């Protein structure tokens, strides 16, 4: 009978991830006492052996620094919550070009219009807070529309203030067929024709809607609001004679061309280009109205501080360029800078004041 010879078991194959026995001397010179020293020393090669978890985690340790130094490194979406041709769209395209030159990456305007600017605002509120989706805000997006119940975002919690573009003027413009040349004459005509005058706006809850409602309350007149999906169609309706008046800076080119008549300016002082048109306050109207006239840049909440600081610095620098200043003045904005904290405080203050006025007017 043959006996089967059995081989002794082979020692386990050496593994590049296997460390030395636990009782090898520690780097301090004393025994490891059952603990694996770190880093391990391979007795065959005298090379250090690092645990796999340490090696895999090494790139993650450097990631925050790389992210901070690398912003921006891809195209940025610049959301205008109004249609092409609106003042918000015009300022978006102007500032996106300036930022493209300064940041070295494409800053691309996307028009996401609807619901008084809330569609585009809601998109940015839900975007990743990485600095690659930004919102060009007209003040009413954050101070008026959220009070109306359909915005779908919280203006105080869902956004990070980045930079102020400037304070905006607004023209109180009427169709040339209307026999009025100042606010007093307009009020007298409206009282003689109650409910027969109407005004257009870029939508429910926009600055133009708000100003018309405030004028009706203060002057005690009955005028009808006709909302449109943006400033451009609202202005076209004025020029066509479909409405009698509007409160919007987009009326400026139509006033220049004689297709509309400006009877007042809303904003801080007089608009240089229309220096012969008195401010509404000079005519005794709007002294106590809350401000709704400014534009600014916002990002989603929790956007990193270094991203906000980078954008604020380049945005403010762009506001000093003569070409940018001239274009903004043409659009009806007086350039003005602010840091993120100042802009955030302005939103909080005006959001509260506008809310009180809207409830009083039974709009909200």
PDB file of N, CA and C in Angstrom, residues 209-265:
ATOM      1  N   UNK A 209     -45.429  97.193 -10.803  1.00  0.00           N
ATOM      2  CA  UNK A 209     -46.736  96.921 -10.199  1.00  0.00           C
ATOM      3  C   UNK A 209     -46.837  97.613  -8.841  1.00  0.00           C
ATOM      4  N   UNK A 210     -45.790  97.476  -8.048  1.00  0.00           N
ATOM      5  CA  UNK A 210     -45.771  98.024  -6.696  1.00  0.00           C
ATOM      6  C   UNK A 210     -45.906  99.548  -6.722  1.00  0.00           C
ATOM      7  N   UNK A 211     -45.159 100.209  -7.618  1.00  0.00           N
ATOM      8  CA  UNK A 211     -45.215 101.673  -7.678  1.00  0.00           C
ATOM      9  C   UNK A 211     -46.599 102.157  -8.111  1.00  0.00           C
ATOM     10  N   UNK A 212     -47.210 101.467  -9.056  1.00  0.00           N
ATOM     11  CA  UNK A 212     -48.550 101.861  -9.471  1.00  0.00           C
ATOM     12  C   UNK A 212     -49.556 101.745  -8.342  1.00  0.00           C
ATOM     13  N   UNK A 213     -49.444 100.679  -7.562  1.00  0.00           N
ATOM     14  CA  UNK A 213     -50.357 100.485  -6.432  1.00  0.00           C
ATOM     15  C   UNK A 213     -50.130 101.539  -5.353  1.00  0.00           C
ATOM     16  N   UNK A 214     -48.870 101.886  -5.120  1.00  0.00           N
ATOM     17  CA  UNK A 214     -48.564 102.915  -4.126  1.00  0.00           C
ATOM     18  C   UNK A 214     -49.093 104.279  -4.562  1.00  0.00           C
ATOM     19  N   UNK A 215     -48.938 104.597  -5.854  1.00  0.00           N
ATOM     20  CA  UNK A 215     -49.458 105.867  -6.359  1.00  0.00           C
ATOM     21  C   UNK A 215     -50.974 105.923  -6.212  1.00  0.00           C
ATOM     22  N   UNK A 216     -51.657 104.833  -6.565  1.00  0.00           N
ATOM     23  CA  UNK A 216     -53.116 104.806  -6.458  1.00  0.00           C
ATOM     24  C   UNK A 216     -53.556 105.026  -5.018  1.00  0.00           C
ATOM     25  N   UNK A 217     -52.838 104.403  -4.068  1.00  0.00           N
ATOM     26  CA  UNK A 217     -53.189 104.569  -2.660  1.00  0.00           C
ATOM     27  C   UNK A 217     -52.954 105.999  -2.196  1.00  0.00           C
ATOM     28  N   UNK A 218     -51.768 106.534  -2.492  1.00  0.00           N
ATOM     29  CA  UNK A 218     -51.423 107.863  -1.985  1.00  0.00           C
ATOM     30  C   UNK A 218     -52.289 108.956  -2.609  1.00  0.00           C
ATOM     31  N   UNK A 219     -52.561 108.844  -3.916  1.00  0.00           N
ATOM     32  CA  UNK A 219     -53.318 109.891  -4.607  1.00  0.00           C
ATOM     33  C   UNK A 219     -54.824 109.675  -4.546  1.00  0.00           C
ATOM     34  N   UNK A 220     -55.248 108.485  -4.121  1.00  0.00           N
ATOM     35  CA  UNK A 220     -56.674 108.201  -4.057  1.00  0.00           C
ATOM     36  C   UNK A 220     -57.317 108.077  -5.423  1.00  0.00           C
ATOM     37  N   UNK A 221     -56.637 107.394  -6.341  1.00  0.00           N
ATOM     38  CA  UNK A 221     -57.170 107.233  -7.693  1.00  0.00           C
ATOM     39  C   UNK A 221     -57.388 105.754  -8.002  1.00  0.00           C
ATOM     40  N   UNK A 222     -58.230 105.500  -8.996  1.00  0.00           N
ATOM     41  CA  UNK A 222     -58.551 104.132  -9.413  1.00  0.00           C
ATOM     42  C   UNK A 222     -57.911 103.886 -10.777  1.00  0.00           C
ATOM     43  N   UNK A 223     -56.799 103.140 -10.791  1.00  0.00           N
ATOM     44  CA  UNK A 223     -56.126 102.784 -12.038  1.00  0.00           C
ATOM     45  C   UNK A 223     -55.969 101.268 -12.076  1.00  0.00           C
ATOM     46  N   UNK A 224     -56.003 100.692 -13.267  1.00  0.00           N
ATOM     47  CA  UNK A 224     -56.037  99.239 -13.435  1.00  0.00           C
ATOM     48  C   UNK A 224     -54.657  98.712 -13.804  1.00  0.00           C
ATOM     49  N   UNK A 225     -54.219  97.679 -13.090  1.00  0.00           N
ATOM     50  CA  UNK A 225     -52.924  97.056 -13.370  1.00  0.00           C
ATOM     51  C   UNK A 225     -53.075  95.993 -14.450  1.00  0.00           C
ATOM     52  N   UNK A 226     -52.173  96.040 -15.465  1.00  0.00           N
ATOM     53  CA  UNK A 226     -52.157  95.046 -16.543  1.00  0.00           C
ATOM     54  C   UNK A 226     -50.769  94.409 -16.570  1.00  0.00           C
ATOM     55  N   UNK A 227     -50.610  93.212 -15.988  1.00  0.00           N
ATOM     56  CA  UNK A 227     -49.282  92.579 -15.948  1.00  0.00           C
ATOM     57  C   UNK A 227     -48.918  91.921 -17.276  1.00  0.00           C
ATOM     58  N   UNK A 228     -47.618  91.966 -17.609  1.00  0.00           N
ATOM     59  CA  UNK A 228     -47.080  91.315 -18.801  1.00  0.00           C
ATOM     60  C   UNK A 228     -45.928  90.407 -18.384  1.00  0.00           C
ATOM     61  N   UNK A 229     -45.541  89.462 -19.234  1.00  0.00           N
ATOM     62  CA  UNK A 229     -44.415  88.564 -18.900  1.00  0.00           C
ATOM     63  C   UNK A 229     -43.062  89.200 -19.198  1.00  0.00           C
ATOM     64  N   UNK A 230     -42.788  90.351 -18.563  1.00  0.00           N
ATOM     65  CA  UNK A 230     -41.509  91.013 -18.769  1.00  0.00           C
ATOM     66  C   UNK A 230     -41.676  92.479 -19.125  1.00  0.00           C
ATOM     67  N   UNK A 231     -40.585  93.239 -18.946  1.00  0.00           N
ATOM     68  CA  UNK A 231     -40.623  94.679 -19.195  1.00  0.00           C
ATOM     69  C   UNK A 231     -40.794  95.018 -20.668  1.00  0.00           C
ATOM     70  N   UNK A 232     -40.131  94.259 -21.550  1.00  0.00           N
ATOM     71  CA  UNK A 232     -40.182  94.578 -22.978  1.00  0.00           C
ATOM     72  C   UNK A 232     -41.608  94.531 -23.531  1.00  0.00           C
ATOM     73  N   UNK A 233     -42.366  93.450 -23.309  1.00  0.00           N
ATOM     74  CA  UNK A 233     -43.753  93.465 -23.800  1.00  0.00           C
ATOM     75  C   UNK A 233     -44.617  94.510 -23.106  1.00  0.00           C
ATOM     76  N   UNK A 234     -44.302  94.827 -21.850  1.00  0.00           N
ATOM     77  CA  UNK A 234     -45.051  95.872 -21.152  1.00  0.00           C
ATOM     78  C   UNK A 234     -44.811  97.225 -21.809  1.00  0.00           C
ATOM     79  N   UNK A 235     -43.563  97.483 -22.218  1.00  0.00           N
ATOM     80  CA  UNK A 235     -43.242  98.738 -22.901  1.00  0.00           C
ATOM     81  C   UNK A 235     -43.858  98.784 -24.295  1.00  0.00           C
ATOM     82  N   UNK A 236     -43.852  97.648 -24.980  1.00  0.00           N
ATOM     83  CA  UNK A 236     -44.469  97.599 -26.312  1.00  0.00           C
ATOM     84  C   UNK A 236     -45.958  97.925 -26.241  1.00  0.00           C
ATOM     85  N   UNK A 237     -46.601  97.480 -25.174  1.00  0.00           N
ATOM     86  CA  UNK A 237     -48.026  97.771 -25.002  1.00  0.00           C
ATOM     87  C   UNK A 237     -48.256  99.264 -24.806  1.00  0.00           C
ATOM     88  N   UNK A 238     -47.336  99.918 -24.104  1.00  0.00           N
ATOM     89  CA  UNK A 238     -47.448 101.366 -23.912  1.00  0.00           C
ATOM     90  C   UNK A 238     -47.303 102.092 -25.247  1.00  0.00           C
ATOM     91  N   UNK A 239     -46.281 101.728 -26.007  1.00  0.00           N
ATOM     92  CA  UNK A 239     -46.029 102.379 -27.294  1.00  0.00           C
ATOM     93  C   UNK A 239     -47.205 102.168 -28.251  1.00  0.00           C
ATOM     94  N   UNK A 240     -47.786 100.984 -28.207  1.00  0.00           N
ATOM     95  CA  UNK A 240     -48.913 100.674 -29.096  1.00  0.00           C
ATOM     96  C   UNK A 240     -50.208 101.350 -28.663  1.00  0.00           C
ATOM     97  N   UNK A 241     -50.233 101.920 -27.464  1.00  0.00           N
ATOM     98  CA  UNK A 241     -51.443 102.550 -26.968  1.00  0.00           C
ATOM     99  C   UNK A 241     -52.411 101.589 -26.324  1.00  0.00           C
ATOM    100  N   UNK A 242     -51.954 100.357 -26.063  1.00  0.00           N
ATOM    101  CA  UNK A 242     -52.820  99.373 -25.408  1.00  0.00           C
ATOM    102  C   UNK A 242     -52.981  99.671 -23.921  1.00  0.00           C
ATOM    103  N   UNK A 243     -52.000 100.356 -23.332  1.00  0.00           N
ATOM    104  CA  UNK A 243     -52.089 100.825 -21.946  1.00  0.00           C
ATOM    105  C   UNK A 243     -51.721 102.304 -21.932  1.00  0.00           C
ATOM    106  N   UNK A 244     -52.063 102.971 -20.847  1.00  0.00           N
ATOM    107  CA  UNK A 244     -51.838 104.413 -20.773  1.00  0.00           C
ATOM    108  C   UNK A 244     -50.502 104.805 -20.159  1.00  0.00           C
ATOM    109  N   UNK A 245     -49.939 103.946 -19.287  1.00  0.00           N
ATOM    110  CA  UNK A 245     -48.726 104.366 -18.574  1.00  0.00           C
ATOM    111  C   UNK A 245     -47.981 103.167 -18.023  1.00  0.00           C
ATOM    112  N   UNK A 246     -46.741 103.430 -17.576  1.00  0.00           N
ATOM    113  CA  UNK A 246     -45.935 102.392 -16.943  1.00  0.00           C
ATOM    114  C   UNK A 246     -44.887 103.049 -16.057  1.00  0.00           C
ATOM    115  N   UNK A 247     -44.334 102.254 -15.128  1.00  0.00           N
ATOM    116  CA  UNK A 247     -43.286 102.714 -14.211  1.00  0.00           C
ATOM    117  C   UNK A 247     -42.085 101.790 -14.404  1.00  0.00           C
ATOM    118  N   UNK A 248     -41.178 102.141 -15.286  1.00  0.00           N
ATOM    119  CA  UNK A 248     -40.090 101.216 -15.613  1.00  0.00           C
ATOM    120  C   UNK A 248     -38.991 101.961 -16.373  1.00  0.00           C
ATOM    121  N   UNK A 249     -37.719 101.677 -16.071  1.00  0.00           N
ATOM    122  CA  UNK A 249     -36.633 102.331 -16.821  1.00  0.00           C
ATOM    123  C   UNK A 249     -36.577 101.923 -18.281  1.00  0.00           C
ATOM    124  N   UNK A 250     -37.208 100.805 -18.632  1.00  0.00           N
ATOM    125  CA  UNK A 250     -37.170 100.364 -20.030  1.00  0.00           C
ATOM    126  C   UNK A 250     -37.943 101.311 -20.944  1.00  0.00           C
ATOM    127  N   UNK A 251     -38.705 102.227 -20.357  1.00  0.00           N
ATOM    128  CA  UNK A 251     -39.413 103.220 -21.163  1.00  0.00           C
ATOM    129  C   UNK A 251     -38.460 104.273 -21.728  1.00  0.00           C
ATOM    130  N   UNK A 252     -37.228 104.313 -21.234  1.00  0.00           N
ATOM    131  CA  UNK A 252     -36.287 105.365 -21.632  1.00  0.00           C
ATOM    132  C   UNK A 252     -36.102 105.497 -23.142  1.00  0.00           C
ATOM    133  N   UNK A 253     -35.792 104.409 -23.884  1.00  0.00           N
ATOM    134  CA  UNK A 253     -35.602 104.588 -25.328  1.00  0.00           C
ATOM    135  C   UNK A 253     -36.860 105.072 -26.044  1.00  0.00           C
ATOM    136  N   UNK A 254     -38.023 104.743 -25.513  1.00  0.00           N
ATOM    137  CA  UNK A 254     -39.270 105.199 -26.133  1.00  0.00           C
ATOM    138  C   UNK A 254     -39.506 106.682 -25.836  1.00  0.00           C
ATOM    139  N   UNK A 255     -39.060 107.136 -24.672  1.00  0.00           N
ATOM    140  CA  UNK A 255     -39.128 108.568 -24.373  1.00  0.00           C
ATOM    141  C   UNK A 255     -38.160 109.323 -25.279  1.00  0.00           C
ATOM    142  N   UNK A 256     -36.970 108.781 -25.456  1.00  0.00           N
ATOM    143  CA  UNK A 256     -35.993 109.421 -26.344  1.00  0.00           C
ATOM    144  C   UNK A 256     -36.546 109.539 -27.762  1.00  0.00           C
ATOM    145  N   UNK A 257     -37.251 108.497 -28.190  1.00  0.00           N
ATOM    146  CA  UNK A 257     -37.771 108.476 -29.553  1.00  0.00           C
ATOM    147  C   UNK A 257     -39.110 109.159 -29.734  1.00  0.00           C
ATOM    148  N   UNK A 258     -39.654 109.741 -28.655  1.00  0.00           N
ATOM    149  CA  UNK A 258     -40.920 110.443 -28.767  1.00  0.00           C
ATOM    150  C   UNK A 258     -42.137 109.542 -28.781  1.00  0.00           C
ATOM    151  N   UNK A 259     -41.943 108.254 -28.505  1.00  0.00           N
ATOM    152  CA  UNK A 259     -43.070 107.316 -28.515  1.00  0.00           C
ATOM    153  C   UNK A 259     -43.769 107.237 -27.159  1.00  0.00           C
ATOM    154  N   UNK A 260     -43.184 107.884 -26.153  1.00  0.00           N
ATOM    155  CA  UNK A 260     -43.767 107.961 -24.812  1.00  0.00           C
ATOM    156  C   UNK A 260     -43.312 109.277 -24.191  1.00  0.00           C
ATOM    157  N   UNK A 261     -44.020 109.701 -23.158  1.00  0.00           N
ATOM    158  CA  UNK A 261     -43.679 110.957 -22.483  1.00  0.00           C
ATOM    159  C   UNK A 261     -43.392 110.671 -21.015  1.00  0.00           C
ATOM    160  N   UNK A 262     -42.256 111.153 -20.510  1.00  0.00           N
ATOM    161  CA  UNK A 262     -41.905 110.975 -19.100  1.00  0.00           C
ATOM    162  C   UNK A 262     -42.477 112.127 -18.292  1.00  0.00           C
ATOM    163  N   UNK A 263     -43.212 111.787 -17.221  1.00  0.00           N
ATOM    164  CA  UNK A 263     -43.770 112.841 -16.371  1.00  0.00           C
ATOM    165  C   UNK A 263     -43.146 112.840 -14.976  1.00  0.00           C
ATOM    166  N   UNK A 264     -42.346 111.814 -14.659  1.00  0.00           N
ATOM    167  CA  UNK A 264     -41.672 111.783 -13.357  1.00  0.00           C
ATOM    168  C   UNK A 264     -40.581 110.724 -13.376  1.00  0.00           C
ATOM    169  N   UNK A 265     -39.624 110.894 -12.468  1.00  0.00           N
ATOM    170  CA  UNK A 265     -38.561 109.918 -12.250  1.00  0.00           C
ATOM    171  C   UNK A 265     -38.689 109.403 -10.827  1.00  0.00           C
TER     172      UNK A 265
END
